[in-house]
Amino acid sequence: MTGDAEQRPCFITTPIYYVNDRPHIGHAYTSLAADVLARWRRLEGRPVFFLTGTDEHGQKVEKAARDAGMDPQAFCDQVSRHFRDLTATMALSVDDFIRTTEPRHKVACAALWDELVRRGEIYLGDYEGWYAVRDEAFYGPDELTERDGVKYAPSGAPVEWVREPSYFFRLSAWGERLLAFYEANPDFILPAGRRNEVIAFVKSGLGDLSVSRTSFRWGVPVPGDDAHVMYVWLDALTNYITAAGYPTDSARFATWWPAELHFVGKDILRFHAIYWPAFLMAAGLAPPGRVFAHGWWTNEGQKISKSLGNVIDPVRLVEEFGLDPVRYFLLREVPFGQDGDFSRAALVARNNGELANALGNLANRTLSLIQRNCDATLPGPAVRGASDATLGALVDGLAATVGGHLERQEFHLALDVVLAAVREANGYVTVEQPWALKKTDPVRMAAVLRILHDALRAFATVLQPFMPGSMAKLLDQLGVPEEARGLGALATPLPGGLALPPPEPLFRKIEAPAA
Ligand code: MSP
């Protein structure tokens, strides 16, 4: 990779998760997608700052602490730890883990607030309206539905009537500028369908936004007016600039901000695609490069919820199936951006068919033949003939094709392309029958095995972000040195004569779960 664009630093974020409850599959999913992109960027040789963390203020967390009979800070410490542990369980290559109760973050919130006040973007008034604690969000009367005398937000969360003094952000003044911004940056919101929803919402007219509360205390105090704490979404969104160095480290901030990409679920798109760029522009700061809103997982066809008791614990899933099959499945099964259903049978089928059979067997067959028939040493680079052309072209173009999909967060298509190439390679083995060539044409046998080795190297290299553990193992077995595992190194063939270790199975077949 050459040129300035390719060296541009990349700041990639996950949402910061509420500490009202333990992590579940949905949290693991968003963080996993962000991790794959962060790892891909590193393979491209770009500087990466990958951030995750926990959102610890607000009424919802305060209530969860009270229900647990704990002091809010002690409660946050305890639950935040589970999210931090999840980064190890899922092998998330995070560079920082931010907690909104940290002093650095309170400093950033106060600085952003002061800047907004200084620019006349915040004023004091009275808020009267509907609020859903579960969403930590305000709703207009026309957005609500009523059942048995209780009003509900579109998310299904019950709302309550709130009336209290409040500071307001002049969001109403930002509608036109937001629309101009979306227009000038057509890929700011992905997928495109979600972008249209956001634009329609902004076009329907934005009111000013209440950005402080007085009826509880668990939040960042408003500078100069201790009766108020900041609205938890203003506090939470600010985490992204806190971690990038705002306002204390301007050199660091200049390096990482604006973020390349905020990964979020579709539930919190409005906050990221409307409020956040408005806050930033109002404070004279650049909006992020992109917000990608992915879809929602259900569990065996049912909505995932604590009350249904069907929450999927990512830690148990990894214990049961192994990390890489879980990582692979989550990004392979469902087009990124769409809703999807988690099913154990589907995970087992993907693992057995695509990992253990297609990829695992290809590696095992190829490497075993090199062990047995080539004295466990890598044949020299092969001159390709006509029958090698199809596979050769797929392999040569693989990193660029996969990279093209990852530019648009099409993880499922990236994996599709790799799997198609793996299948092509398996077909090539069947046609070429390298085991039969040992006696008849050992030179051709060496060429075929070398072509397969080159293919496996390319597969393993581009799959590292998805399955870091097993692909490191495969690259070890292929004899690829650490320093030759980036995308740029793929253009340089490995020298022939390299001693290769005996292969070991990469993936195990899993028994199909009882129906
Ligand atoms: N604290 C806010 C985010 C603040 S970001 C500045 C929040 N936290 S959360 O704990 O509720 O996490 C929400 C995110 O978790 C969703 O946006 C999504 O990324 C992920 N998911 C939670 N449940 C999910 C599914 N069932 N399916 C997929 N992802 C889901 O909102």
XYZ file of C-alpha atoms and ligand atoms in Angstrom:
546
model
C 0.000 0.000 0.000
C 1.319 3.369 -0.910
C 0.126 6.949 -0.914
C -1.269 9.257 1.750
C -4.857 8.062 1.643
C -3.794 4.542 2.562
C -1.801 5.799 5.540
C -4.622 7.909 6.968
C -5.238 7.046 10.637
C -8.502 5.237 11.304
C -10.557 5.727 14.414
C -13.209 3.028 14.708
C -15.778 2.811 17.492
C -18.490 0.633 18.968
C -21.371 2.100 20.948
C -20.582 2.363 24.633
C -22.876 -0.123 26.305
C -25.243 0.561 29.168
C -24.173 -1.122 32.356
C -27.722 -1.871 33.440
C -27.169 -5.476 32.421
C -24.573 -8.036 31.377
C -23.351 -8.216 27.776
C -25.310 -10.346 25.325
C -24.964 -11.454 21.745
C -26.119 -8.099 20.340
C -23.288 -6.234 22.059
C -20.776 -8.872 20.993
C -22.019 -8.525 17.414
C -21.504 -4.786 17.051
C -18.084 -4.995 18.668
C -17.102 -7.916 16.472
C -17.929 -6.039 13.272
C -15.883 -3.080 14.471
C -13.016 -5.411 15.380
C -12.942 -6.980 11.923
C -12.697 -3.584 10.255
C -10.025 -2.437 12.741
C -7.985 -5.563 12.070
C -8.423 -5.168 8.321
C -7.148 -1.600 8.493
C -4.093 -2.791 10.404
C -3.472 -5.430 7.726
C -3.527 -2.599 5.215
C -0.786 -1.022 7.264
C -2.857 1.871 8.535
C -2.660 3.341 12.040
C -5.784 2.306 13.941
C -7.451 3.436 17.115
C -10.233 1.049 18.065
C -12.468 2.136 20.928
C -15.189 0.520 22.996
C -16.470 1.086 26.503
C -19.424 1.554 28.816
C -22.161 4.150 29.207
C -22.645 4.507 32.935
C -24.829 7.517 33.681
C -28.533 8.234 33.471
C -31.766 7.169 35.021
C -31.733 3.661 33.618
C -28.377 2.774 35.154
C -29.230 4.578 38.391
C -32.384 2.494 38.664
C -30.541 -0.755 37.889
C -28.077 0.050 40.695
C -30.918 0.805 43.081
C -32.658 -2.457 42.152
C -29.418 -4.294 42.866
C -29.196 -2.512 46.230
C -25.834 -1.029 45.290
C -24.145 2.327 45.180
C -24.217 3.447 41.501
C -20.454 3.697 41.117
C -19.810 0.285 42.678
C -22.548 -1.150 40.472
C -21.013 0.408 37.349
C -17.580 -0.906 38.285
C -18.981 -4.398 38.561
C -20.973 -4.497 35.318
C -18.409 -2.570 33.288
C -15.946 -5.342 34.174
C -18.126 -7.857 32.292
C -17.943 -5.744 29.146
C -14.212 -5.393 29.521
C -13.898 -9.163 29.955
C -15.945 -9.628 26.809
C -13.226 -7.907 24.803
C -10.859 -10.736 25.808
C -13.460 -13.470 25.276
C -14.214 -12.233 21.764
C -10.548 -11.343 20.985
C -11.511 -7.728 20.298
C -8.344 -5.835 19.449
C -9.374 -2.686 21.316
C -6.893 0.099 21.935
C -8.926 1.823 24.635
C -11.888 1.058 26.851
C -13.673 4.191 27.961
C -16.011 4.540 30.933
C -18.169 7.635 31.154
C -17.597 7.866 34.911
C -13.880 8.509 34.345
C -12.516 11.983 35.097
C -11.131 12.431 31.544
C -14.630 12.046 30.204
C -16.223 14.503 32.612
C -13.611 17.053 31.543
C -14.512 16.522 27.888
C -18.263 16.781 28.561
C -17.805 20.035 30.439
C -15.590 21.451 27.678
C -18.062 20.560 24.946
C -20.911 22.014 26.983
C -19.025 25.256 27.594
C -18.244 25.549 23.911
C -21.892 25.067 22.964
C -22.932 27.702 25.505
C -20.249 30.086 24.273
C -21.602 29.734 20.737
C -25.160 30.354 21.859
C -26.317 26.822 21.051
C -27.677 26.043 24.522
C -30.348 27.962 26.464
C -32.324 27.427 29.673
C -36.046 26.611 29.530
C -38.613 24.140 30.826
C -39.140 20.694 29.419
C -42.559 19.176 29.333
C -43.158 15.962 27.422
C -42.772 12.201 27.161
C -39.643 10.331 28.171
C -38.752 6.624 27.970
C -36.198 5.678 30.606
C -35.463 2.382 28.858
C -34.401 4.227 25.688
C -33.218 7.331 27.558
C -35.089 9.226 24.862
C -37.724 11.944 24.449
C -40.713 11.306 22.199
C -43.346 13.482 20.561
C -47.026 12.657 21.243
C -47.571 11.590 17.634
C -44.905 8.867 17.965
C -46.709 7.063 20.808
C -49.252 4.264 20.949
C -51.519 3.504 23.905
C -52.420 0.129 25.440
C -54.352 -0.344 28.694
C -53.864 3.273 29.665
C -50.064 3.115 29.217
C -48.323 4.982 26.417
C -45.465 3.337 24.538
C -42.615 4.575 22.339
C -42.072 2.954 18.908
C -39.362 0.799 20.532
C -41.969 -0.704 22.889
C -40.605 1.135 25.922
C -43.200 2.712 28.238
C -43.011 6.510 28.464
C -43.665 8.842 31.368
C -44.640 12.487 31.480
C -41.723 14.686 32.503
C -41.879 18.294 33.508
C -38.783 20.038 34.781
C -36.416 22.944 34.143
C -34.026 21.979 31.399
C -31.307 23.309 29.159
C -32.036 22.991 25.460
C -29.806 22.524 22.460
C -30.968 24.520 19.418
C -31.436 21.433 17.273
C -34.243 23.130 15.323
C -31.662 25.450 13.800
C -29.630 22.536 12.414
C -32.160 20.750 10.194
C -31.161 22.423 6.937
C -27.471 22.136 7.655
C -27.849 18.440 8.498
C -29.690 17.824 5.233
C -26.951 19.640 3.330
C -24.386 17.547 5.155
C -26.135 14.244 4.233
C -26.390 15.460 0.656
C -22.695 16.291 0.462
C -21.758 13.005 2.144
C -23.957 10.340 0.580
C -22.228 7.511 2.452
C -22.363 9.160 5.869
C -25.226 6.848 6.831
C -25.162 3.230 5.689
C -27.045 1.137 4.707
C -28.814 3.400 2.221
C -32.307 2.459 3.414
C -31.529 3.756 6.873
C -30.153 6.954 5.405
C -33.500 7.602 3.777
C -35.277 7.100 7.114
C -33.028 9.623 8.808
C -33.468 12.176 6.029
C -37.254 11.778 6.185
C -37.177 12.299 9.937
C -35.061 15.443 9.686
C -37.258 16.781 6.884
C -40.324 16.314 9.073
C -38.867 19.056 11.296
C -36.605 19.000 14.339
C -37.502 20.580 17.662
C -34.961 21.800 20.165
C -33.522 19.029 22.287
C -33.627 18.876 26.064
C -30.031 18.283 27.144
C -30.215 18.362 30.933
C -32.278 16.806 33.722
C -32.974 17.910 37.282
C -35.047 15.041 38.664
C -32.113 12.725 39.443
C -28.386 13.094 40.161
C -26.513 10.257 38.383
C -24.863 12.157 35.571
C -22.235 14.711 34.638
C -23.060 18.024 36.349
C -23.821 20.947 34.058
C -20.936 23.431 34.414
C -22.012 26.326 36.605
C -25.446 24.889 37.402
C -25.221 21.919 39.743
C -28.977 21.464 39.876
C -28.730 19.909 36.397
C -26.995 16.816 35.092
C -26.358 16.461 31.372
C -28.743 14.397 29.272
C -27.151 10.964 29.136
C -26.973 10.904 25.328
C -24.994 14.139 25.167
C -22.682 12.675 27.802
C -22.475 9.285 26.047
C -21.841 10.550 22.514
C -19.046 12.745 23.825
C -17.104 9.577 24.714
C -15.872 9.387 21.139
C -14.055 12.700 21.326
C -12.924 12.179 24.935
C -11.033 9.079 23.888
C -9.569 10.907 20.887
C -7.977 13.459 23.215
C -10.557 16.265 23.396
C -9.993 18.849 24.841
C -6.660 18.273 26.557
C -4.483 16.724 23.842
C -4.933 18.631 20.615
C -2.204 16.786 18.714
C -3.809 13.458 19.517
C -7.225 14.814 18.665
C -5.979 16.079 15.306
C -4.637 12.605 14.560
C -7.772 10.617 15.290
C -10.686 12.952 14.810
C -12.950 12.789 12.838
C -13.602 9.106 13.402
C -13.709 6.970 10.288
C -16.708 4.992 11.424
C -19.156 4.589 14.288
C -20.702 1.121 14.321
C -24.153 1.139 15.919
C -27.342 -0.912 15.968
C -30.352 0.473 14.136
C -31.973 1.331 17.495
C -29.546 4.158 18.150
C -29.076 5.542 14.670
C -31.051 8.720 15.303
C -28.706 9.722 18.123
C -25.614 9.122 16.029
C -26.784 10.413 12.682
C -28.769 13.466 13.814
C -27.884 14.654 17.302
C -24.197 13.823 17.161
C -23.244 15.631 13.932
C -25.416 18.553 15.050
C -23.636 18.794 18.429
C -20.265 18.585 16.721
C -20.957 21.112 13.999
C -22.473 23.443 16.588
C -19.245 23.230 18.582
C -17.142 23.849 15.472
C -15.932 20.239 15.286
C -16.008 17.909 12.290
C -18.697 15.209 12.134
C -17.557 11.576 11.861
C -16.977 9.984 8.477
C -19.699 7.390 8.684
C -22.341 5.827 10.893
C -23.224 2.245 9.987
C -26.458 0.947 11.526
C -26.694 -2.823 11.534
C -29.782 -4.939 12.101
C -31.205 -6.803 15.001
C -30.719 -10.444 16.031
C -33.580 -12.644 17.085
C -33.063 -15.986 18.843
C -34.533 -18.992 17.010
C -37.183 -16.665 15.583
C -38.008 -14.802 18.808
C -37.172 -11.283 19.925
C -34.282 -11.426 22.405
C -35.350 -10.126 25.784
C -34.670 -10.636 29.428
C -38.341 -11.205 30.160
C -38.537 -14.017 27.575
C -35.435 -15.538 29.168
C -33.812 -16.150 25.779
C -30.831 -13.841 26.032
C -27.787 -15.409 24.351
C -24.661 -15.184 26.476
C -21.654 -14.755 24.177
C -19.310 -16.266 26.761
C -21.253 -19.527 26.854
C -21.516 -19.567 23.092
C -17.749 -19.284 22.732
C -17.241 -22.000 25.351
C -19.548 -24.299 23.469
C -18.527 -23.717 19.843
C -15.113 -22.063 20.033
C -14.416 -18.415 19.283
C -13.650 -18.431 15.575
C -16.719 -20.415 14.490
C -18.849 -17.929 16.440
C -17.073 -14.908 14.946
C -17.385 -16.396 11.472
C -21.024 -17.336 11.855
C -22.185 -13.947 13.112
C -20.770 -12.097 10.130
C -21.438 -14.797 7.558
C -25.022 -15.726 8.304
C -26.743 -12.368 7.938
C -26.143 -9.555 5.442
C -24.619 -6.822 7.594
C -27.273 -4.168 7.980
C -30.237 -6.546 7.936
C -32.002 -8.304 10.790
C -31.131 -11.923 11.321
C -32.017 -14.983 13.275
C -29.625 -16.825 15.524
C -29.998 -20.566 15.279
C -27.654 -23.196 16.661
C -28.410 -25.494 13.729
C -27.313 -22.772 11.302
C -24.100 -22.176 13.250
C -23.293 -25.882 13.240
C -24.044 -26.134 9.515
C -21.762 -23.203 8.673
C -19.001 -24.548 10.878
C -19.140 -28.058 9.501
C -19.756 -27.216 5.859
C -17.649 -24.122 5.349
C -14.939 -24.144 8.017
C -14.258 -27.810 8.813
C -15.060 -29.169 5.332
C -14.347 -26.531 2.714
C -11.475 -24.562 4.241
C -10.175 -27.044 6.817
C -9.981 -29.945 4.379
C -8.376 -27.855 1.678
C -5.614 -26.884 4.085
C -5.237 -30.382 5.409
C -5.151 -32.073 2.037
C -2.698 -29.597 0.563
C -0.351 -29.513 3.515
C -0.408 -33.289 4.014
C 0.546 -33.804 0.379
C 3.419 -31.342 0.705
C 4.560 -33.217 3.815
C 4.450 -36.597 2.162
C 5.329 -35.883 -1.428
C 7.627 -32.866 -1.234
C 9.758 -33.726 1.797
C 7.798 -31.256 3.895
C 9.276 -28.335 1.977
C 7.497 -25.677 -0.030
C 7.895 -26.031 -3.822
C 9.204 -22.932 -5.603
C 6.831 -20.428 -7.267
C 4.905 -22.106 -10.089
C 4.505 -21.016 -13.680
C 0.740 -21.055 -14.233
C -0.793 -22.864 -17.166
C -4.256 -22.567 -18.709
C -5.867 -24.908 -16.165
C -4.535 -22.761 -13.311
C -5.921 -19.502 -14.644
C -9.340 -19.408 -12.980
C -8.072 -20.125 -9.487
C -5.025 -17.917 -10.067
C -7.141 -14.925 -11.010
C -9.406 -15.383 -7.985
C -6.432 -15.559 -5.668
C -4.630 -12.578 -7.215
C -7.709 -10.387 -6.936
C -8.857 -11.624 -3.545
C -7.479 -8.923 -1.247
C -8.800 -6.149 -3.484
C -12.236 -7.735 -3.795
C -12.538 -8.408 -0.084
C -11.249 -4.907 0.649
C -13.842 -3.409 -1.679
C -16.613 -5.082 0.294
C -15.138 -4.056 3.621
C -15.038 -0.420 2.481
C -18.835 -0.629 2.625
C -18.987 -2.956 5.635
C -20.327 -5.815 3.513
C -18.825 -8.464 5.758
C -21.126 -11.163 4.421
C -20.102 -10.451 0.813
C -16.430 -10.421 1.760
C -16.853 -13.897 3.254
C -18.879 -15.013 0.254
C -16.041 -14.126 -2.067
C -13.479 -15.986 0.032
C -15.678 -19.026 0.293
C -16.277 -19.081 -3.455
C -12.512 -19.046 -3.956
C -12.072 -21.847 -1.397
C -14.647 -23.909 -3.282
C -12.876 -23.199 -6.548
C -9.628 -24.414 -4.962
C -11.290 -27.615 -3.770
C -12.605 -28.175 -7.287
C -9.085 -27.592 -8.587
C -7.743 -30.323 -6.294
C -10.365 -32.737 -7.566
C -9.547 -31.969 -11.194
C -5.759 -31.879 -10.884
C -5.444 -34.870 -8.522
C -1.963 -33.903 -7.316
C -1.592 -37.232 -5.421
C -1.781 -39.096 -8.730
C 0.922 -36.907 -10.293
C 3.710 -38.048 -7.993
C 4.755 -40.888 -10.254
C 3.629 -39.502 -13.624
C 4.616 -35.829 -13.465
C 6.310 -34.714 -10.242
C 7.094 -31.281 -11.665
C 3.423 -30.607 -12.329
C 2.566 -32.031 -8.909
C 4.883 -29.515 -7.267
C 3.335 -26.709 -9.327
C -0.208 -27.715 -8.366
C 0.673 -27.928 -4.684
C 2.443 -24.590 -4.839
C -0.569 -22.976 -6.493
C -2.756 -24.395 -3.726
C -0.343 -23.172 -1.095
C -0.449 -19.663 -2.584
C -4.240 -19.832 -2.531
C -4.311 -20.908 1.103
C -1.934 -18.143 2.028
C -4.246 -15.588 0.422
C -7.314 -17.089 2.123
C -5.646 -17.137 5.518
C -4.327 -13.591 5.110
C -7.656 -11.999 4.259
C -9.513 -14.090 6.842
C -7.255 -13.036 9.724
C -9.577 -10.215 10.792
C -12.524 -12.605 10.966
C -10.826 -15.554 12.643
C -7.551 -14.293 14.098
C -6.712 -17.396 16.153
C -7.229 -20.110 13.575
C -5.811 -18.064 10.708
C -2.631 -17.407 12.698
C -2.420 -21.182 13.119
C -2.939 -21.720 9.410
C -0.314 -19.126 8.507
C 2.084 -20.889 10.891
C 1.401 -24.176 9.131
C 1.906 -22.481 5.764
C 5.274 -21.177 6.953
C 4.350 -17.522 6.446
C 6.576 -15.395 8.705
C 4.915 -12.813 10.990
C 6.191 -9.894 8.953
C 4.680 -11.292 5.749
C 1.095 -11.506 6.969
C -0.123 -8.080 5.857
C -2.037 -7.458 2.632
C 0.912 -5.743 0.992
C 3.087 -8.834 1.470
C 0.770 -10.993 -0.630
C 2.365 -9.644 -3.806
C 5.706 -11.170 -2.830
C 5.832 -14.963 -3.253
C 7.374 -17.000 -0.459
C 10.729 -18.526 -1.420
C 10.683 -22.215 -2.303
C 12.440 -24.646 0.009
C 10.793 -23.441 3.201
C 10.416 -26.253 5.752
C 6.757 -26.734 6.690
C 5.515 -28.255 9.964
C 3.109 -31.204 9.868
C -0.477 -29.894 9.518
C -3.002 -30.043 12.322
C -6.757 -29.743 11.948
C -7.953 -26.115 12.150
C -11.640 -26.658 12.866
C -13.522 -29.499 14.449
C -16.861 -30.793 13.260
C -19.645 -30.142 15.712
C -22.410 -32.680 16.338
C -25.711 -31.295 15.103
C -27.783 -30.120 18.095
C -30.802 -32.226 19.011
C -33.857 -30.856 17.219
N -25.542 3.288 25.774
C -26.208 3.343 24.517
C -25.232 3.662 23.398
C -24.462 4.923 23.570
S -23.308 5.160 22.284
C -22.756 6.706 22.468
C -26.871 2.013 24.247
N -26.381 0.947 24.905
S -26.940 -0.550 24.814
O -26.260 -1.281 25.845
O -28.354 -0.579 24.831
O -26.395 -1.114 23.472
C -27.121 -0.939 22.309
C -26.383 -1.604 21.164
O -26.182 -3.002 21.411
C -27.194 -1.575 19.898
O -27.075 -0.354 19.213
C -26.559 -2.696 19.139
O -25.326 -2.232 18.670
C -26.344 -3.732 20.225
N -27.498 -4.611 20.368
C -28.239 -4.816 21.491
N -29.176 -5.765 21.235
C -29.064 -6.212 19.973
C -29.657 -7.249 19.210
N -30.662 -8.006 19.638
N -29.155 -7.473 17.965
C -28.077 -6.775 17.479
N -27.501 -5.811 18.177
C -28.080 -5.359 19.336
O -27.780 1.962 23.440
